[in-house]
């Protein structure tokens, strides 16, 4: 209750502090005709600063909202070929109409100066040329320097800390969410502006009816018909290295296409560019990133928390092709097709040291145990997709058909220094070879259509998905898992086969009244699932089933009819979206071997709310809240033992276990400020969530082998997060500066070796980003992030602290137009329980640019110090465990690369 009151007080305080006034009216010319595009500004007398501004619409209507402590203010109106108007007004709500006199302007000379950032309605435009430096080559390079925008390694874009929902090029959505390829490969020289469309509703017929809380990006090219693209060809050594990137692109008014081939063994996971990064609107139907159902796995080495170019030992080939065309004379219809294929090989190796303190619930006498893992991962992934759309003001249609196939093989060699068996004192050395075969096939089809019917909108949606997974884990020798009783076998094999069928259908009608839209909806969601698994042991090439207790034949079926009402309100400054669903859950779990049966039938209310208010021209405040239930999913329960890894044997059922019932509640608020006049952006966030659960996962472990079961035990976890981010661009100094900070407090409940307890965690982060291109001969990019963690075990009253920081400095020097010298410094550190590890990396580069042809010749020396391992330390207060990890990374290497644009 205290947390909820705090949230209400924060929200109320925000609304009170930023109390606002509004002036509105109509602007006409001397003939009484409405004046469109007249600018209206509010200023404090004697100060050369604009408090707020607005622009009149086609009817001459204007509205400006402002906040000021002054009693009197200046209102100024300007319009082309009209005499400017200045009037003193009171700091109060009021309506004022104006008539402007004609005044022809004789233009002596015209000088064009592009504004860095401009705002019109919900669209903010950035002049890309103003933010780039000489070393930038692609769109992503420049986007990283724009205030309020973040760009991930895979090309994913966040605006004001939230993912965008659409990525357009000249207003067209070619990539359908998988836009990383364009972002990372589109030459910056082809782009004129980047537009951020706030509150973007992708479905045209729903605009001004159903609001959205996400933004979209539209890339405006310099030419309406553009043939462009980016390419790289490189080679190097230590060992023999190679890199190929070929991404031609075409963007026309009727057709767009992108063909992409990228291959390397120098540590770049180019295949992630094809991932779905934006999911659009729910009214477009259902889309999801295809993945495999993971029933079992090999032991895996740790992954360093550094850039992948430092550690990723890969050999990847990735091909993709995307096409958009308008097949009919009616350009409202679009056909999109995309296909991709990935062949990837990755190796990984680490050495892990675990130190248990005396009195630990895991290893009571304490001790130090060392293990090493060597992995080889082989991935083959194919995808094909066909999309047919019509997105018009008078109707919407979208059908998406997707095929995905995975043929993955994983290998591991492990060597463990294990805790001694009961009654002995000597640690045991144990070695094993592990392999996993994991093929998967999926088919998805999503259909959504919105049809106008008189003054109503009728929506039908349908989604079908079928997926089949087959996994085979083999471990040799079986004695590696002697604690599970497998010591008599040469090899032990875990088989797991599963099938899933999902069917979702819904129908809704949109009813509009003034600024309100009401959308009653009914739907039916069905899910049918089956899991079959077994553990076998092999001796002298003969296989034996290891008992019924190590077999599964489980059905998990769900039938969920629902009805809901969507309530939407949209005005010039205020948006409200409220969904009020009643969901009727019918879930059955059946163990066909043990004849165990559980079911859950429950009707629940799962509302969802978001609202936003624009005020004082540059401010926006958001409020979020939702309540949801989780009654488990396929794989949550099974009664036969299964090796989820060679060191973890799970059975997710016991006599006292009931169906899971988790209740989650979340509330949050976000205050944003976006001022293109002074290039300042910031956001402040607060989120509070709870999760009430009726089951608890119980582990028994000796520090190496673990068993998991479920117990009926109510527990509630809570989490609270406060964060702030501020970004400012200084055009005079060509400098972008942003600072972010956050605090998270959370708790967890766990049970280890029959000891139940609560742990709390407090985490703080602080980060800054700085880039400067003030001088023509040098540019600097600097990023730093720091974190502090306090992990408290309330059972043993132990507190373990850890911290870490990392920074990156990239400096480029341009002695002339053709030459560029680069220096990069990565420094990462972790500390815990007196242990401290620092990892420093240095790179240098030289680039010669053939300016006329726009071709770069680059020499790069990475990891000059030839560091071969990355070291970290972590703590677990409940287990009283300190873990250090040494992960093998890429050695020093040299690369020569030729980079070029296709046009």
PDB file of N, CA, C and O in Angstrom, residues 688-719:
ATOM      1  N   UNK A 688       6.599   0.266 -10.515  1.00  0.00           N
ATOM      2  CA  UNK A 688       6.445  -0.582  -9.338  1.00  0.00           C
ATOM      3  C   UNK A 688       5.640  -1.809  -9.748  1.00  0.00           C
ATOM      4  O   UNK A 688       4.611  -1.695 -10.434  1.00  0.00           O
ATOM      5  N   UNK A 689       6.105  -3.002  -9.367  1.00  0.00           N
ATOM      6  CA  UNK A 689       5.414  -4.221  -9.769  1.00  0.00           C
ATOM      7  C   UNK A 689       5.456  -5.238  -8.641  1.00  0.00           C
ATOM      8  O   UNK A 689       6.372  -5.246  -7.801  1.00  0.00           O
ATOM      9  N   UNK A 690       4.434  -6.093  -8.615  1.00  0.00           N
ATOM     10  CA  UNK A 690       4.378  -7.203  -7.662  1.00  0.00           C
ATOM     11  C   UNK A 690       3.996  -8.472  -8.420  1.00  0.00           C
ATOM     12  O   UNK A 690       3.323  -8.420  -9.451  1.00  0.00           O
ATOM     13  N   UNK A 691       4.427  -9.607  -7.885  1.00  0.00           N
ATOM     14  CA  UNK A 691       4.083 -10.901  -8.467  1.00  0.00           C
ATOM     15  C   UNK A 691       3.780 -11.875  -7.331  1.00  0.00           C
ATOM     16  O   UNK A 691       4.678 -12.277  -6.589  1.00  0.00           O
ATOM     17  N   UNK A 692       2.503 -12.220  -7.181  1.00  0.00           N
ATOM     18  CA  UNK A 692       2.069 -13.135  -6.131  1.00  0.00           C
ATOM     19  C   UNK A 692       1.957 -14.531  -6.725  1.00  0.00           C
ATOM     20  O   UNK A 692       1.236 -14.751  -7.695  1.00  0.00           O
ATOM     21  N   UNK A 693       2.665 -15.510  -6.112  1.00  0.00           N
ATOM     22  CA  UNK A 693       2.740 -16.858  -6.664  1.00  0.00           C
ATOM     23  C   UNK A 693       2.317 -17.895  -5.621  1.00  0.00           C
ATOM     24  O   UNK A 693       2.523 -17.695  -4.417  1.00  0.00           O
ATOM     25  N   UNK A 694       1.761 -18.985  -6.099  1.00  0.00           N
ATOM     26  CA  UNK A 694       1.341 -20.064  -5.189  1.00  0.00           C
ATOM     27  C   UNK A 694       2.312 -21.238  -5.182  1.00  0.00           C
ATOM     28  O   UNK A 694       2.140 -22.178  -4.408  1.00  0.00           O
ATOM     29  N   UNK A 695       3.332 -21.213  -6.043  1.00  0.00           N
ATOM     30  CA  UNK A 695       4.313 -22.295  -6.106  1.00  0.00           C
ATOM     31  C   UNK A 695       5.724 -21.730  -5.980  1.00  0.00           C
ATOM     32  O   UNK A 695       5.970 -20.556  -6.300  1.00  0.00           O
ATOM     33  N   UNK A 696       6.629 -22.595  -5.547  1.00  0.00           N
ATOM     34  CA  UNK A 696       8.024 -22.210  -5.399  1.00  0.00           C
ATOM     35  C   UNK A 696       8.902 -23.322  -5.942  1.00  0.00           C
ATOM     36  O   UNK A 696       8.627 -24.510  -5.721  1.00  0.00           O
ATOM     37  N   UNK A 697       9.949 -22.958  -6.675  1.00  0.00           N
ATOM     38  CA  UNK A 697      10.905 -23.940  -7.162  1.00  0.00           C
ATOM     39  C   UNK A 697      11.884 -24.268  -6.045  1.00  0.00           C
ATOM     40  O   UNK A 697      12.491 -23.384  -5.444  1.00  0.00           O
ATOM     41  N   UNK A 698      12.034 -25.546  -5.768  1.00  0.00           N
ATOM     42  CA  UNK A 698      12.904 -26.007  -4.689  1.00  0.00           C
ATOM     43  C   UNK A 698      14.080 -26.781  -5.277  1.00  0.00           C
ATOM     44  O   UNK A 698      13.887 -27.755  -6.010  1.00  0.00           O
ATOM     45  N   UNK A 699      15.304 -26.323  -4.950  1.00  0.00           N
ATOM     46  CA  UNK A 699      16.517 -26.953  -5.464  1.00  0.00           C
ATOM     47  C   UNK A 699      17.231 -27.714  -4.347  1.00  0.00           C
ATOM     48  O   UNK A 699      17.298 -27.245  -3.210  1.00  0.00           O
ATOM     49  N   UNK A 700      17.751 -28.862  -4.694  1.00  0.00           N
ATOM     50  CA  UNK A 700      18.737 -29.525  -3.847  1.00  0.00           C
ATOM     51  C   UNK A 700      19.997 -29.649  -4.683  1.00  0.00           C
ATOM     52  O   UNK A 700      19.942 -30.058  -5.849  1.00  0.00           O
ATOM     53  N   UNK A 701      21.123 -29.276  -4.117  1.00  0.00           N
ATOM     54  CA  UNK A 701      22.358 -29.258  -4.879  1.00  0.00           C
ATOM     55  C   UNK A 701      23.551 -29.487  -3.966  1.00  0.00           C
ATOM     56  O   UNK A 701      23.516 -29.140  -2.782  1.00  0.00           O
ATOM     57  N   UNK A 702      24.596 -30.075  -4.523  1.00  0.00           N
ATOM     58  CA  UNK A 702      25.849 -30.225  -3.792  1.00  0.00           C
ATOM     59  C   UNK A 702      26.922 -29.319  -4.381  1.00  0.00           C
ATOM     60  O   UNK A 702      28.103 -29.487  -4.136  1.00  0.00           O
ATOM     61  N   UNK A 703      26.480 -28.324  -5.176  1.00  0.00           N
ATOM     62  CA  UNK A 703      27.416 -27.427  -5.832  1.00  0.00           C
ATOM     63  C   UNK A 703      27.757 -27.853  -7.242  1.00  0.00           C
ATOM     64  O   UNK A 703      28.337 -27.082  -8.003  1.00  0.00           O
ATOM     65  N   UNK A 704      27.368 -29.065  -7.613  1.00  0.00           N
ATOM     66  CA  UNK A 704      27.610 -29.538  -8.979  1.00  0.00           C
ATOM     67  C   UNK A 704      26.333 -30.094  -9.583  1.00  0.00           C
ATOM     68  O   UNK A 704      25.824 -29.598 -10.580  1.00  0.00           O
ATOM     69  N   UNK A 705      25.776 -31.113  -8.972  1.00  0.00           N
ATOM     70  CA  UNK A 705      24.549 -31.731  -9.443  1.00  0.00           C
ATOM     71  C   UNK A 705      23.360 -31.082  -8.745  1.00  0.00           C
ATOM     72  O   UNK A 705      23.361 -30.890  -7.528  1.00  0.00           O
ATOM     73  N   UNK A 706      22.313 -30.738  -9.507  1.00  0.00           N
ATOM     74  CA  UNK A 706      21.132 -30.089  -8.938  1.00  0.00           C
ATOM     75  C   UNK A 706      19.881 -30.867  -9.296  1.00  0.00           C
ATOM     76  O   UNK A 706      19.786 -31.470 -10.371  1.00  0.00           O
ATOM     77  N   UNK A 707      18.922 -30.845  -8.385  1.00  0.00           N
ATOM     78  CA  UNK A 707      17.597 -31.397  -8.636  1.00  0.00           C
ATOM     79  C   UNK A 707      16.570 -30.307  -8.355  1.00  0.00           C
ATOM     80  O   UNK A 707      16.744 -29.506  -7.437  1.00  0.00           O
ATOM     81  N   UNK A 708      15.514 -30.306  -9.156  1.00  0.00           N
ATOM     82  CA  UNK A 708      14.471 -29.296  -8.977  1.00  0.00           C
ATOM     83  C   UNK A 708      13.123 -29.972  -8.872  1.00  0.00           C
ATOM     84  O   UNK A 708      12.802 -30.880  -9.643  1.00  0.00           O
ATOM     85  N   UNK A 709      12.319 -29.502  -7.905  1.00  0.00           N
ATOM     86  CA  UNK A 709      10.917 -29.907  -7.797  1.00  0.00           C
ATOM     87  C   UNK A 709      10.102 -28.663  -7.489  1.00  0.00           C
ATOM     88  O   UNK A 709      10.644 -27.590  -7.189  1.00  0.00           O
ATOM     89  N   UNK A 710       8.783 -28.795  -7.559  1.00  0.00           N
ATOM     90  CA  UNK A 710       7.875 -27.703  -7.235  1.00  0.00           C
ATOM     91  C   UNK A 710       7.209 -27.969  -5.897  1.00  0.00           C
ATOM     92  O   UNK A 710       6.878 -29.106  -5.570  1.00  0.00           O
ATOM     93  N   UNK A 711       7.013 -26.904  -5.125  1.00  0.00           N
ATOM     94  CA  UNK A 711       6.325 -27.017  -3.840  1.00  0.00           C
ATOM     95  C   UNK A 711       5.218 -25.974  -3.772  1.00  0.00           C
ATOM     96  O   UNK A 711       5.361 -24.860  -4.288  1.00  0.00           O
ATOM     97  N   UNK A 712       4.108 -26.346  -3.127  1.00  0.00           N
ATOM     98  CA  UNK A 712       3.002 -25.418  -2.926  1.00  0.00           C
ATOM     99  C   UNK A 712       3.356 -24.499  -1.756  1.00  0.00           C
ATOM    100  O   UNK A 712       3.275 -24.899  -0.592  1.00  0.00           O
ATOM    101  N   UNK A 713       3.767 -23.282  -2.068  1.00  0.00           N
ATOM    102  CA  UNK A 713       4.184 -22.337  -1.037  1.00  0.00           C
ATOM    103  C   UNK A 713       3.972 -20.923  -1.574  1.00  0.00           C
ATOM    104  O   UNK A 713       4.594 -20.521  -2.562  1.00  0.00           O
ATOM    105  N   UNK A 714       3.080 -20.174  -0.945  1.00  0.00           N
ATOM    106  CA  UNK A 714       2.778 -18.829  -1.422  1.00  0.00           C
ATOM    107  C   UNK A 714       3.955 -17.890  -1.136  1.00  0.00           C
ATOM    108  O   UNK A 714       4.566 -17.937  -0.072  1.00  0.00           O
ATOM    109  N   UNK A 715       4.236 -17.031  -2.098  1.00  0.00           N
ATOM    110  CA  UNK A 715       5.286 -16.026  -1.936  1.00  0.00           C
ATOM    111  C   UNK A 715       5.008 -14.871  -2.873  1.00  0.00           C
ATOM    112  O   UNK A 715       4.387 -15.049  -3.926  1.00  0.00           O
ATOM    113  N   UNK A 716       5.453 -13.692  -2.494  1.00  0.00           N
ATOM    114  CA  UNK A 716       5.209 -12.483  -3.285  1.00  0.00           C
ATOM    115  C   UNK A 716       6.515 -11.725  -3.470  1.00  0.00           C
ATOM    116  O   UNK A 716       7.203 -11.406  -2.498  1.00  0.00           O
ATOM    117  N   UNK A 717       6.856 -11.470  -4.715  1.00  0.00           N
ATOM    118  CA  UNK A 717       8.049 -10.676  -5.018  1.00  0.00           C
ATOM    119  C   UNK A 717       7.626  -9.274  -5.440  1.00  0.00           C
ATOM    120  O   UNK A 717       6.535  -9.076  -5.992  1.00  0.00           O
ATOM    121  N   UNK A 718       8.507  -8.312  -5.174  1.00  0.00           N
ATOM    122  CA  UNK A 718       8.232  -6.920  -5.489  1.00  0.00           C
ATOM    123  C   UNK A 718       9.456  -6.301  -6.152  1.00  0.00           C
ATOM    124  O   UNK A 718      10.586  -6.693  -5.882  1.00  0.00           O
ATOM    125  N   UNK A 719       9.210  -5.319  -6.987  1.00  0.00           N
ATOM    126  CA  UNK A 719      10.304  -4.620  -7.655  1.00  0.00           C
ATOM    127  C   UNK A 719       9.913  -3.168  -7.861  1.00  0.00           C
ATOM    128  O   UNK A 719       8.764  -2.862  -8.209  1.00  0.00           O
TER     129      UNK A 719
END
